[in-house]
mmCIF file of C-alpha atoms and ligand atoms in Angstrom:
data_model
loop_
_atom_site.group_PDB
_atom_site.id
_atom_site.type_symbol
_atom_site.label_atom_id
_atom_site.label_comp_id
_atom_site.label_asym_id
_atom_site.label_seq_id
_atom_site.Cartn_x
_atom_site.Cartn_y
_atom_site.Cartn_z
ATOM 1 C CA MET Y 170 8.481 3.437 -20.208
ATOM 2 C CA ALA Y 171 10.823 4.017 -17.583
ATOM 3 C CA LEU Y 172 9.362 6.127 -14.329
ATOM 4 C CA LYS Y 173 10.491 9.787 -14.525
ATOM 5 C CA ARG Y 174 11.954 10.175 -11.195
ATOM 6 C CA ILE Y 175 12.226 13.676 -10.363
ATOM 7 C CA GLU Y 176 15.204 14.615 -7.758
ATOM 8 C CA MET Y 177 14.564 16.353 -4.689
ATOM 9 C CA PRO Y 178 16.865 15.249 -2.182
ATOM 10 C CA SER Y 179 15.772 14.994 1.084
ATOM 11 C CA PRO Y 180 18.510 15.164 4.395
ATOM 12 C CA ASN Y 181 17.038 12.933 6.245
ATOM 13 C CA GLN Y 182 18.346 9.737 5.292
ATOM 14 C CA SER Y 183 21.143 7.400 6.482
ATOM 15 C CA SER Y 184 23.035 4.103 5.339
ATOM 16 C CA ARG Y 185 21.277 0.967 5.472
ATOM 17 C CA GLN Y 186 24.235 -0.290 7.245
ATOM 18 C CA GLY Y 187 24.044 -3.354 4.972
ATOM 19 C CA ALA Y 188 20.594 -4.131 5.859
ATOM 20 C CA ASN Y 189 19.058 -5.865 2.493
ATOM 21 C CA VAL Y 190 16.135 -4.671 0.798
ATOM 22 C CA ARG Y 191 12.503 -7.050 1.294
ATOM 23 C CA LEU Y 192 9.601 -4.690 1.533
ATOM 24 C CA LEU Y 193 7.728 -2.217 -0.516
ATOM 25 C CA VAL Y 194 6.041 -0.081 2.024
ATOM 26 C CA LEU Y 195 2.963 2.109 0.691
ATOM 27 C CA HIS Y 196 2.297 5.489 2.816
ATOM 28 C CA THR Y 197 -0.587 8.322 2.393
ATOM 29 C CA ALA Y 198 1.249 11.029 3.206
ATOM 30 C CA GLU Y 199 -1.835 12.772 4.960
ATOM 31 C CA GLY Y 200 -1.540 16.650 4.164
ATOM 32 C CA ALA Y 201 1.222 17.082 0.717
ATOM 33 C CA LEU Y 202 -1.089 17.181 -2.175
ATOM 34 C CA THR Y 203 1.928 17.391 -4.681
ATOM 35 C CA ILE Y 204 5.015 15.775 -5.258
ATOM 36 C CA GLU Y 205 6.612 19.128 -4.962
ATOM 37 C CA SER Y 206 4.861 20.209 -1.721
ATOM 38 C CA LEU Y 207 6.189 17.331 -0.043
ATOM 39 C CA GLY Y 208 9.513 17.490 -1.456
ATOM 40 C CA ASN Y 209 9.524 20.749 0.315
ATOM 41 C CA PHE Y 210 8.714 19.068 3.545
ATOM 42 C CA PHE Y 211 11.587 16.672 3.278
ATOM 43 C CA SER Y 212 13.978 18.955 2.756
ATOM 44 C CA SER Y 213 13.975 20.303 5.957
ATOM 45 C CA SER Y 214 15.819 18.562 8.507
ATOM 46 C CA SER Y 215 13.711 19.418 11.093
ATOM 47 C CA ALA Y 216 11.329 17.408 9.469
ATOM 48 C CA GLN Y 217 13.128 13.910 10.584
ATOM 49 C CA ALA Y 218 11.309 12.380 8.416
ATOM 50 C CA SER Y 219 11.407 10.860 4.460
ATOM 51 C CA SER Y 220 10.227 8.565 1.855
ATOM 52 C CA HIS Y 221 12.003 7.391 -1.255
ATOM 53 C CA VAL Y 222 10.097 8.651 -4.022
ATOM 54 C CA GLY Y 223 6.422 10.145 -3.800
ATOM 55 C CA ALA Y 224 3.494 10.317 -6.098
ATOM 56 C CA ASP Y 225 0.793 12.226 -7.393
ATOM 57 C CA ASP Y 226 -1.378 13.106 -10.301
ATOM 58 C CA LYS Y 227 1.478 13.438 -12.954
ATOM 59 C CA VAL Y 228 2.066 10.884 -15.853
ATOM 60 C CA ASN Y 229 4.729 8.465 -15.410
ATOM 61 C CA THR Y 230 6.414 10.581 -12.827
ATOM 62 C CA VAL Y 231 7.091 10.434 -9.138
ATOM 63 C CA GLY Y 232 9.507 12.552 -7.277
ATOM 64 C CA GLN Y 233 12.431 11.011 -5.380
ATOM 65 C CA TYR Y 234 13.853 11.894 -2.065
ATOM 66 C CA VAL Y 235 15.811 9.241 -1.263
ATOM 67 C CA HIS Y 236 17.747 6.983 -3.795
ATOM 68 C CA ARG Y 237 16.902 3.094 -3.014
ATOM 69 C CA ASN Y 238 20.499 2.774 -1.593
ATOM 70 C CA ASN Y 239 20.146 4.588 0.948
ATOM 71 C CA LYS Y 240 17.723 4.452 4.229
ATOM 72 C CA ALA Y 241 14.675 6.666 4.174
ATOM 73 C CA TRP Y 242 13.053 7.525 7.662
ATOM 74 C CA THR Y 243 9.658 6.786 7.578
ATOM 75 C CA GLN Y 244 8.409 2.704 8.930
ATOM 76 C CA ALA Y 245 10.731 3.182 12.280
ATOM 77 C CA ALA Y 246 11.781 -0.273 12.745
ATOM 78 C CA PHE Y 247 11.282 -1.128 9.577
ATOM 79 C CA ASN Y 248 13.191 1.819 7.720
ATOM 80 C CA PRO Y 249 16.845 -0.918 7.103
ATOM 81 C CA VAL Y 250 14.839 -3.280 5.296
ATOM 82 C CA ALA Y 251 12.217 -1.097 2.804
ATOM 83 C CA VAL Y 252 12.113 1.155 0.230
ATOM 84 C CA SER Y 253 8.935 3.362 0.608
ATOM 85 C CA MET Y 254 6.240 5.413 -1.118
ATOM 86 C CA GLU Y 255 3.948 8.098 0.096
ATOM 87 C CA LEU Y 256 0.863 8.744 -2.293
ATOM 88 C CA CYS Y 257 -0.273 12.616 -1.884
ATOM 89 C CA ALA Y 258 -3.376 11.407 -0.807
ATOM 90 C CA PHE Y 259 -5.720 10.413 2.304
ATOM 91 C CA SER Y 260 -6.179 7.169 4.436
ATOM 92 C CA SER Y 261 -9.967 8.243 4.727
ATOM 93 C CA TRP Y 262 -10.019 8.096 0.812
ATOM 94 C CA ASP Y 263 -12.935 5.765 -0.326
ATOM 95 C CA LEU Y 264 -12.791 4.008 -3.548
ATOM 96 C CA ASN Y 265 -14.378 6.038 -5.625
ATOM 97 C CA GLU Y 266 -11.946 8.861 -4.762
ATOM 98 C CA TRP Y 267 -9.032 6.662 -5.115
ATOM 99 C CA HIS Y 268 -10.461 5.951 -8.728
ATOM 100 C CA ARG Y 269 -10.364 9.673 -9.133
ATOM 101 C CA HIS Y 270 -6.276 9.611 -9.155
ATOM 102 C CA PRO Y 271 -6.096 6.649 -11.874
ATOM 103 C CA ASN Y 272 -2.443 8.631 -12.655
ATOM 104 C CA MET Y 273 -1.218 8.238 -9.022
ATOM 105 C CA LEU Y 274 -2.066 4.419 -8.547
ATOM 106 C CA ALA Y 275 -0.609 3.618 -12.002
ATOM 107 C CA ASN Y 276 2.513 5.661 -10.724
ATOM 108 C CA CYS Y 277 2.479 3.440 -7.525
ATOM 109 C CA ALA Y 278 2.207 0.254 -10.065
ATOM 110 C CA ALA Y 279 5.058 1.517 -12.205
ATOM 111 C CA TRP Y 280 7.266 2.099 -9.063
ATOM 112 C CA ILE Y 281 6.349 -1.159 -7.493
ATOM 113 C CA ALA Y 282 7.242 -2.953 -11.008
ATOM 114 C CA GLU Y 283 10.538 -1.265 -11.206
ATOM 115 C CA GLU Y 284 11.740 -1.811 -7.178
ATOM 116 C CA CYS Y 285 10.777 -5.536 -7.231
ATOM 117 C CA ALA Y 286 12.616 -6.078 -10.719
ATOM 118 C CA HIS Y 287 15.587 -4.228 -8.999
ATOM 119 C CA TYR Y 288 15.658 -6.368 -5.914
ATOM 120 C CA GLY Y 289 14.010 -9.793 -7.405
ATOM 121 C CA ILE Y 290 10.890 -9.315 -4.925
ATOM 122 C CA PRO Y 291 8.036 -10.945 -5.593
ATOM 123 C CA ILE Y 292 5.208 -8.741 -6.446
ATOM 124 C CA GLU Y 293 2.785 -9.667 -4.275
ATOM 125 C CA ALA Y 294 0.889 -8.129 -0.909
ATOM 126 C CA LEU Y 295 2.085 -9.458 2.328
ATOM 127 C CA THR Y 296 0.462 -10.201 5.757
ATOM 128 C CA PRO Y 297 0.972 -8.498 8.593
ATOM 129 C CA ASN Y 298 2.453 -11.438 10.140
ATOM 130 C CA GLU Y 299 4.948 -12.014 6.870
ATOM 131 C CA ALA Y 300 5.893 -8.316 6.244
ATOM 132 C CA GLN Y 301 6.682 -8.356 10.290
ATOM 133 C CA GLY Y 302 8.489 -11.772 9.992
ATOM 134 C CA GLY Y 303 10.887 -11.441 7.516
ATOM 135 C CA GLY Y 304 8.506 -11.602 4.191
ATOM 136 C CA ARG Y 305 9.678 -10.325 0.519
ATOM 137 C CA GLY Y 306 7.031 -8.516 -0.868
ATOM 138 C CA VAL Y 307 4.888 -5.206 -1.085
ATOM 139 C CA CYS Y 308 2.805 -4.003 2.173
ATOM 140 C CA GLN Y 309 1.079 -0.842 3.567
ATOM 141 C CA HIS Y 310 2.467 0.928 6.439
ATOM 142 C CA LYS Y 311 -0.535 -0.404 8.367
ATOM 143 C CA ASP Y 312 0.799 -3.807 7.795
ATOM 144 C CA LEU Y 313 3.731 -2.759 10.000
ATOM 145 C CA GLY Y 314 2.086 -2.637 13.538
ATOM 146 C CA THR Y 315 3.525 -0.947 16.148
ATOM 147 C CA GLU Y 316 7.179 -1.639 15.439
ATOM 148 C CA GLY Y 317 6.242 -0.071 12.052
ATOM 149 C CA GLY Y 318 4.831 3.329 13.839
ATOM 150 C CA GLY Y 319 1.881 1.801 14.838
ATOM 151 C CA HIS Y 320 0.050 3.878 11.571
ATOM 152 C CA HIS Y 321 -3.046 3.116 9.808
ATOM 153 C CA ASP Y 322 -2.494 3.758 6.015
ATOM 154 C CA CYS Y 323 -2.948 3.458 3.260
ATOM 155 C CA GLY Y 324 -6.604 3.007 4.640
ATOM 156 C CA PRO Y 325 -9.266 0.456 4.172
ATOM 157 C CA ASP Y 326 -10.101 1.533 0.715
ATOM 158 C CA PHE Y 327 -6.992 1.707 -0.912
ATOM 159 C CA PRO Y 328 -6.905 -0.721 -3.847
ATOM 160 C CA MET Y 329 -3.851 -2.425 -3.358
ATOM 161 C CA GLN Y 330 -4.885 -5.798 -5.413
ATOM 162 C CA GLU Y 331 -6.258 -3.259 -8.479
ATOM 163 C CA VAL Y 332 -2.186 -1.679 -7.820
ATOM 164 C CA LEU Y 333 -0.695 -5.467 -7.727
ATOM 165 C CA THR Y 334 -2.245 -6.415 -11.314
ATOM 166 C CA MET Y 335 -1.034 -3.004 -13.071
ATOM 167 C CA ALA Y 336 2.122 -3.524 -11.470
ATOM 168 C CA ARG Y 337 2.073 -7.289 -12.992
ATOM 169 C CA GLY Y 338 1.368 -5.493 -16.518
ATOM 170 C CA GLY Y 339 -2.331 -6.675 -16.239
ATOM 171 C CA SER Y 340 -5.275 -4.433 -17.057
ATOM 172 C CA PRO Y 341 -6.237 -1.456 -14.356
ATOM 173 C CA ALA Y 342 -9.732 -2.696 -14.444
ATOM 174 C CA PRO Y 343 -11.067 -3.141 -10.358
ATOM 175 C CA PRO Y 344 -11.916 -6.499 -9.950
ATOM 176 C CA THR Y 345 -15.387 -7.486 -10.067
ATOM 177 C CA PRO Y 346 -17.467 -10.122 -7.770
ATOM 178 C CA GLU Y 347 -17.008 -12.882 -10.225
ATOM 179 C CA ASP Y 348 -13.245 -12.600 -9.423
ATOM 180 C CA TYR Y 349 -14.419 -13.846 -5.981
ATOM 181 C CA MET Y 350 -15.789 -17.149 -4.485
ATOM 182 C CA ALA Y 351 -17.254 -16.890 -1.027
ATOM 183 C CA ILE Y 352 -15.488 -20.209 0.719
ATOM 184 C CA ALA Y 353 -17.040 -19.746 4.392
ATOM 185 C CA ALA Y 354 -19.392 -17.950 6.685
ATOM 186 C CA ALA Y 355 -20.367 -17.939 10.156
ATOM 187 C CA GLN Y 356 -21.845 -16.681 13.101
ATOM 188 C CA ASN Y 357 -20.748 -16.504 16.633
ATOM 189 C CA LYS Y 358 -22.895 -16.336 19.938
ATOM 190 C CA ALA Y 359 -23.211 -12.468 19.534
ATOM 191 C CA GLY Y 360 -24.520 -12.714 16.192
ATOM 192 C CA VAL Y 361 -21.893 -11.446 14.568
ATOM 193 C CA LEU Y 362 -21.697 -12.757 10.817
ATOM 194 C CA HIS Y 363 -18.212 -13.594 9.569
ATOM 195 C CA VAL Y 364 -17.366 -14.303 6.046
ATOM 196 C CA PHE Y 365 -14.268 -15.041 4.374
ATOM 197 C CA VAL Y 366 -13.584 -14.880 0.486
ATOM 198 C CA GLU Y 367 -11.374 -16.107 -1.764
ATOM 199 C CA ALA Y 368 -9.829 -14.280 -4.718
ATOM 200 C CA LYS Y 369 -8.897 -15.761 -8.202
ATOM 201 C CA ASP Y 370 -5.520 -15.568 -7.162
ATOM 202 C CA GLY Y 371 -5.677 -17.520 -4.061
ATOM 203 C CA ASP Y 372 -5.519 -14.239 -1.685
ATOM 204 C CA ILE Y 373 -8.108 -14.539 1.125
ATOM 205 C CA PHE Y 374 -10.002 -11.914 2.161
ATOM 206 C CA TYR Y 375 -12.288 -11.148 5.592
ATOM 207 C CA THR Y 376 -15.359 -8.966 6.452
ATOM 208 C CA TYR Y 377 -17.862 -9.281 9.192
ATOM 209 C CA GLN Y 378 -20.934 -7.580 9.951
ATOM 210 C CA PRO Y 379 -22.326 -6.801 13.679
ATOM 211 C CA GLN Y 380 -25.812 -8.086 14.836
ATOM 212 C CA GLY Y 381 -28.309 -5.883 14.101
ATOM 213 C CA GLY Y 382 -25.727 -3.848 11.446
ATOM 214 C CA ASN Y 383 -26.233 -3.337 7.886
ATOM 215 C CA ALA Y 384 -23.028 -2.276 6.775
ATOM 216 C CA TRP Y 385 -19.784 -4.697 6.396
ATOM 217 C CA ASN Y 386 -16.940 -4.058 8.300
ATOM 218 C CA GLY Y 387 -14.129 -2.104 6.435
ATOM 219 C CA GLY Y 388 -16.787 -1.947 3.612
ATOM 220 C CA GLU Y 389 -19.337 0.537 1.979
ATOM 221 C CA ALA Y 390 -22.594 -0.545 0.234
ATOM 222 C CA GLY Y 391 -22.978 -0.862 -3.096
ATOM 223 C CA LYS Y 392 -18.605 -1.445 -3.238
ATOM 224 C CA ARG Y 393 -19.193 -5.031 -1.795
ATOM 225 C CA ILE Y 394 -15.651 -6.671 -2.207
ATOM 226 C CA ALA Y 395 -14.007 -3.518 -2.098
ATOM 227 C CA GLY Y 396 -13.372 -2.825 0.922
ATOM 228 C CA LEU Y 397 -12.443 -6.284 2.270
ATOM 229 C CA THR Y 398 -9.548 -6.907 4.786
ATOM 230 C CA PHE Y 399 -6.778 -9.133 3.427
ATOM 231 C CA PHE Y 400 -6.512 -12.253 5.616
ATOM 232 C CA ALA Y 401 -4.226 -14.572 4.712
ATOM 233 C CA PRO Y 402 -2.951 -16.216 1.952
ATOM 234 C CA ALA Y 403 -4.381 -19.433 1.012
ATOM 235 C CA PRO Y 404 -2.276 -22.494 1.584
ATOM 236 C CA LYS Y 405 -0.297 -23.294 -1.865
HETATM 237 ZN ZN1 LIG Q 642 2.881 5.838 6.610
#
Protein backbone atom coordinates (compact mmCIF):
# COMPACT_ATOMS: atom_id res chain seq x y z
CA MET A 1 0.00 0.00 0.00
CA ALA A 2 1.43 3.33 -1.04
CA LEU A 3 2.32 5.75 1.71
CA LYS A 4 -0.28 8.50 2.07
CA ARG A 5 1.44 11.84 1.52
CA ILE A 6 -0.44 14.83 2.95
CA GLU A 7 0.56 17.91 0.96
CA MET A 8 1.75 20.88 3.03
CA PRO A 9 3.88 22.84 0.55
CA SER A 10 6.81 24.85 1.88
CA PRO A 11 8.06 27.98 0.07
CA ASN A 12 11.58 27.01 1.15
CA GLN A 13 12.66 25.04 -1.88
CA SER A 14 14.53 25.51 -5.13
CA SER A 15 15.67 23.79 -8.29
CA ARG A 16 18.19 20.95 -8.20
CA GLN A 17 19.72 22.58 -11.28
CA GLY A 18 20.20 19.24 -12.93
CA ALA A 19 21.81 17.40 -10.01
CA ASN A 20 20.86 13.72 -9.65
CA VAL A 21 19.52 12.37 -6.36
CA ARG A 22 21.85 9.77 -4.81
CA LEU A 23 21.12 10.14 -1.06
CA LEU A 24 18.19 9.61 1.28
CA VAL A 25 18.92 11.59 4.44
CA LEU A 26 17.16 11.02 7.77
CA HIS A 27 16.80 13.78 10.36
CA THR A 28 15.15 14.37 13.73
CA ALA A 29 13.05 17.54 13.88
CA GLU A 30 14.12 18.34 17.48
CA GLY A 31 10.91 20.14 18.37
CA ALA A 32 7.87 19.46 16.21
CA LEU A 33 5.91 16.45 17.47
CA THR A 34 3.50 16.16 14.53
CA ILE A 35 3.78 16.47 10.76
CA GLU A 36 1.27 19.33 10.96
CA SER A 37 3.29 21.43 13.38
CA LEU A 38 6.42 20.73 11.36
CA GLY A 39 4.55 21.77 8.21
CA ASN A 40 3.47 24.93 9.94
CA PHE A 41 7.10 25.75 10.72
CA PHE A 42 8.25 25.02 7.15
CA SER A 43 5.36 27.07 5.70
CA SER A 44 6.99 30.29 6.86
CA SER A 45 9.55 31.66 4.43
CA SER A 46 11.41 33.16 7.38
CA ALA A 47 12.24 29.61 8.55
CA GLN A 48 14.59 29.31 5.54
CA ALA A 49 14.45 25.56 6.03
CA SER A 50 12.42 22.61 4.79
CA SER A 51 12.53 18.89 4.16
CA HIS A 52 10.79 16.71 1.61
CA VAL A 53 8.66 14.83 4.11
CA GLY A 54 8.01 14.43 7.82
CA ALA A 55 6.94 11.40 9.83
CA ASP A 56 5.04 11.09 13.09
CA ASP A 57 2.91 8.34 14.66
CA LYS A 58 0.06 8.35 12.12
CA VAL A 59 -0.43 5.01 10.37
CA ASN A 60 1.07 4.84 6.85
CA THR A 61 1.07 8.64 6.49
CA VAL A 62 3.69 11.35 6.02
CA GLY A 63 3.55 15.10 5.53
CA GLN A 64 5.01 16.21 2.20
CA TYR A 65 6.53 19.70 2.16
CA VAL A 66 8.68 19.61 -0.96
CA HIS A 67 8.28 17.35 -4.00
CA ARG A 68 11.27 15.18 -4.80
CA ASN A 69 12.00 16.95 -8.09
CA ASN A 70 12.93 20.04 -6.13
CA LYS A 71 15.62 20.68 -3.57
CA ALA A 72 14.64 20.96 0.11
CA TRP A 73 16.78 23.06 2.43
CA THR A 74 17.98 20.89 5.25
CA GLN A 75 21.51 19.50 4.79
CA ALA A 76 23.51 22.42 3.38
CA ALA A 77 25.93 21.38 0.62
CA PHE A 78 24.11 18.06 0.07
CA ASN A 79 20.67 19.51 -0.69
CA PRO A 80 21.03 19.16 -4.48
CA VAL A 81 21.67 15.40 -4.34
CA ALA A 82 19.35 14.41 -1.47
CA VAL A 83 15.77 13.67 -0.57
CA SER A 84 15.16 14.10 3.12
CA MET A 85 12.82 13.02 5.90
CA GLU A 86 12.32 14.67 9.29
CA LEU A 87 11.26 12.32 12.06
CA CYS A 88 9.13 14.14 14.63
CA ALA A 89 11.57 12.94 17.24
CA PHE A 90 14.67 13.90 19.19
CA SER A 91 18.21 12.65 18.68
CA SER A 92 18.42 12.19 22.47
CA TRP A 93 15.85 9.37 22.36
CA ASP A 94 17.13 6.03 23.60
CA LEU A 95 16.21 2.80 21.87
CA ASN A 96 13.26 2.17 24.19
CA GLU A 97 11.78 5.54 23.26
CA TRP A 98 12.26 4.87 19.52
CA HIS A 99 10.46 1.57 19.98
CA ARG A 100 7.49 3.44 21.49
CA HIS A 101 6.98 4.91 17.99
CA PRO A 102 6.54 1.86 15.72
CA ASN A 103 4.33 3.77 13.26
CA MET A 104 6.96 6.48 12.85
CA LEU A 105 9.65 3.87 12.17
CA ALA A 106 7.32 2.07 9.74
CA ASN A 107 6.56 5.35 7.93
CA CYS A 108 10.29 6.01 7.66
CA ALA A 109 10.84 2.52 6.23
CA ALA A 110 7.97 2.88 3.76
CA TRP A 111 9.31 6.23 2.55
CA ILE A 112 12.80 4.76 2.11
CA ALA A 113 11.33 1.88 0.10
CA GLU A 114 9.38 4.23 -2.19
CA GLU A 115 12.20 6.72 -2.77
CA CYS A 116 14.82 4.01 -3.33
CA ALA A 117 12.51 2.30 -5.83
CA HIS A 118 11.89 5.58 -7.64
CA TYR A 119 15.57 6.46 -7.96
CA GLY A 120 17.05 2.95 -8.20
CA ILE A 121 19.04 3.63 -5.02
CA PRO A 122 20.08 0.60 -2.92
CA ILE A 123 18.44 0.27 0.52
CA GLU A 124 21.82 0.28 2.27
CA ALA A 125 23.30 2.44 5.02
CA LEU A 126 26.24 4.50 3.83
CA THR A 127 29.34 5.22 5.89
CA PRO A 128 30.19 8.91 6.33
CA ASN A 129 32.91 8.54 3.70
CA GLU A 130 30.50 6.98 1.24
CA ALA A 131 27.75 9.52 1.95
CA GLN A 132 30.11 12.46 1.53
CA GLY A 133 32.01 10.89 -1.34
CA GLY A 134 29.42 10.17 -3.99
CA GLY A 135 27.85 6.93 -2.69
CA ARG A 136 24.22 5.98 -3.37
CA GLY A 137 22.15 4.89 -0.40
CA VAL A 138 20.61 5.94 2.91
CA CYS A 139 22.32 7.97 5.61
CA GLN A 140 21.62 10.17 8.60
CA HIS A 141 22.33 13.87 8.82
CA LYS A 142 25.28 13.12 11.16
CA ASP A 143 26.98 11.19 8.33
CA LEU A 144 27.31 14.35 6.24
CA GLY A 145 29.87 16.11 8.44
CA THR A 146 30.65 19.81 8.37
CA GLU A 147 29.62 20.34 4.76
CA GLY A 148 26.24 18.91 5.67
CA GLY A 149 25.84 21.46 8.44
CA GLY A 150 27.69 19.63 11.23
CA HIS A 151 24.60 18.10 12.85
CA HIS A 152 24.37 14.92 14.95
CA ASP A 153 20.85 13.69 14.18
CA CYS A 154 19.32 11.13 14.31
CA GLY A 155 21.35 10.37 17.48
CA PRO A 156 23.25 7.29 18.68
CA ASP A 157 20.25 5.04 19.40
CA PHE A 158 18.23 5.55 16.22
CA PRO A 159 17.57 1.97 15.01
CA MET A 160 18.85 2.47 11.46
CA GLN A 161 19.35 -1.22 10.68
CA GLU A 162 15.84 -2.11 11.91
CA VAL A 163 14.34 0.57 9.69
CA LEU A 164 16.33 -0.61 6.67
CA THR A 165 15.28 -4.20 7.31
CA MET A 166 11.64 -3.05 7.28
CA ALA A 167 12.27 -0.99 4.14
CA ARG A 168 13.50 -4.15 2.42
CA GLY A 169 10.23 -5.81 3.41
CA GLY A 170 11.64 -7.73 6.33
CA SER A 171 10.46 -8.19 9.88
CA PRO A 172 10.60 -5.14 12.14
CA ALA A 173 11.97 -7.31 14.96
CA PRO A 174 15.07 -5.71 16.45
CA PRO A 175 18.35 -7.54 15.89
CA THR A 176 19.34 -10.00 18.58
CA PRO A 177 22.87 -10.73 19.81
CA GLU A 178 22.78 -13.86 17.62
CA ASP A 179 22.63 -11.58 14.59
CA TYR A 180 26.13 -10.35 15.42
CA MET A 181 29.52 -11.96 15.65
CA ALA A 182 32.48 -10.36 17.41
CA ILE A 183 35.43 -10.36 15.09
CA ALA A 184 38.09 -8.33 16.91
CA ALA A 185 38.85 -6.68 20.23
CA ALA A 186 41.99 -4.83 21.29
CA GLN A 187 43.19 -2.72 24.19
CA ASN A 188 45.47 0.25 23.60
CA LYS A 189 48.22 1.65 25.86
CA ALA A 190 45.73 3.89 27.67
CA GLY A 191 43.67 0.84 28.57
CA VAL A 192 40.82 1.65 26.20
CA LEU A 193 39.11 -1.51 24.97
CA HIS A 194 38.09 -1.34 21.30
CA VAL A 195 35.62 -3.87 19.90
CA PHE A 196 34.58 -4.49 16.31
CA VAL A 197 31.46 -6.51 15.57
CA GLU A 198 30.23 -7.87 12.29
CA ALA A 199 26.51 -8.17 11.57
CA LYS A 200 25.09 -11.00 9.46
CA ASP A 201 24.64 -8.65 6.52
CA GLY A 202 28.35 -7.81 6.50
CA ASP A 203 28.13 -4.37 8.12
CA ILE A 204 30.85 -3.64 10.69
CA PHE A 205 30.10 -1.84 13.94
CA TYR A 206 32.49 -0.39 16.49
CA THR A 207 32.29 0.44 20.17
CA TYR A 208 34.80 1.15 22.93
CA GLN A 209 35.07 1.25 26.69
CA PRO A 210 37.52 3.59 28.46
CA GLN A 211 39.76 2.15 31.19
CA GLY A 212 37.86 1.94 34.46
CA GLY A 213 34.57 2.57 32.72
CA ASN A 214 31.66 0.19 32.71
CA ALA A 215 29.60 1.60 29.85
CA TRP A 216 30.17 1.08 26.16
CA ASN A 217 30.52 4.23 24.15
CA GLY A 218 27.26 4.89 22.36
CA GLY A 219 25.53 2.08 24.23
CA GLU A 220 23.78 1.47 27.51
CA ALA A 221 23.72 -1.33 30.05
CA GLY A 222 21.27 -4.00 28.96
CA LYS A 223 21.18 -2.84 25.36
CA ARG A 224 24.40 -4.43 24.23
CA ILE A 225 24.57 -4.12 20.48
CA ALA A 226 21.87 -1.47 20.22
CA GLY A 227 24.14 1.53 20.58
CA LEU A 228 27.05 0.53 18.42
CA THR A 229 28.42 3.01 15.95
CA PHE A 230 28.33 2.16 12.28
CA PHE A 231 31.96 1.73 11.27
CA ALA A 232 32.41 0.55 7.71
CA PRO A 233 31.09 -2.06 5.31
CA ALA A 234 33.06 -5.27 5.28
CA PRO A 235 35.01 -5.93 2.10
CA LYS A 236 32.88 -7.95 -0.32
ZN1 LIG B 1 19.15 17.19 10.48
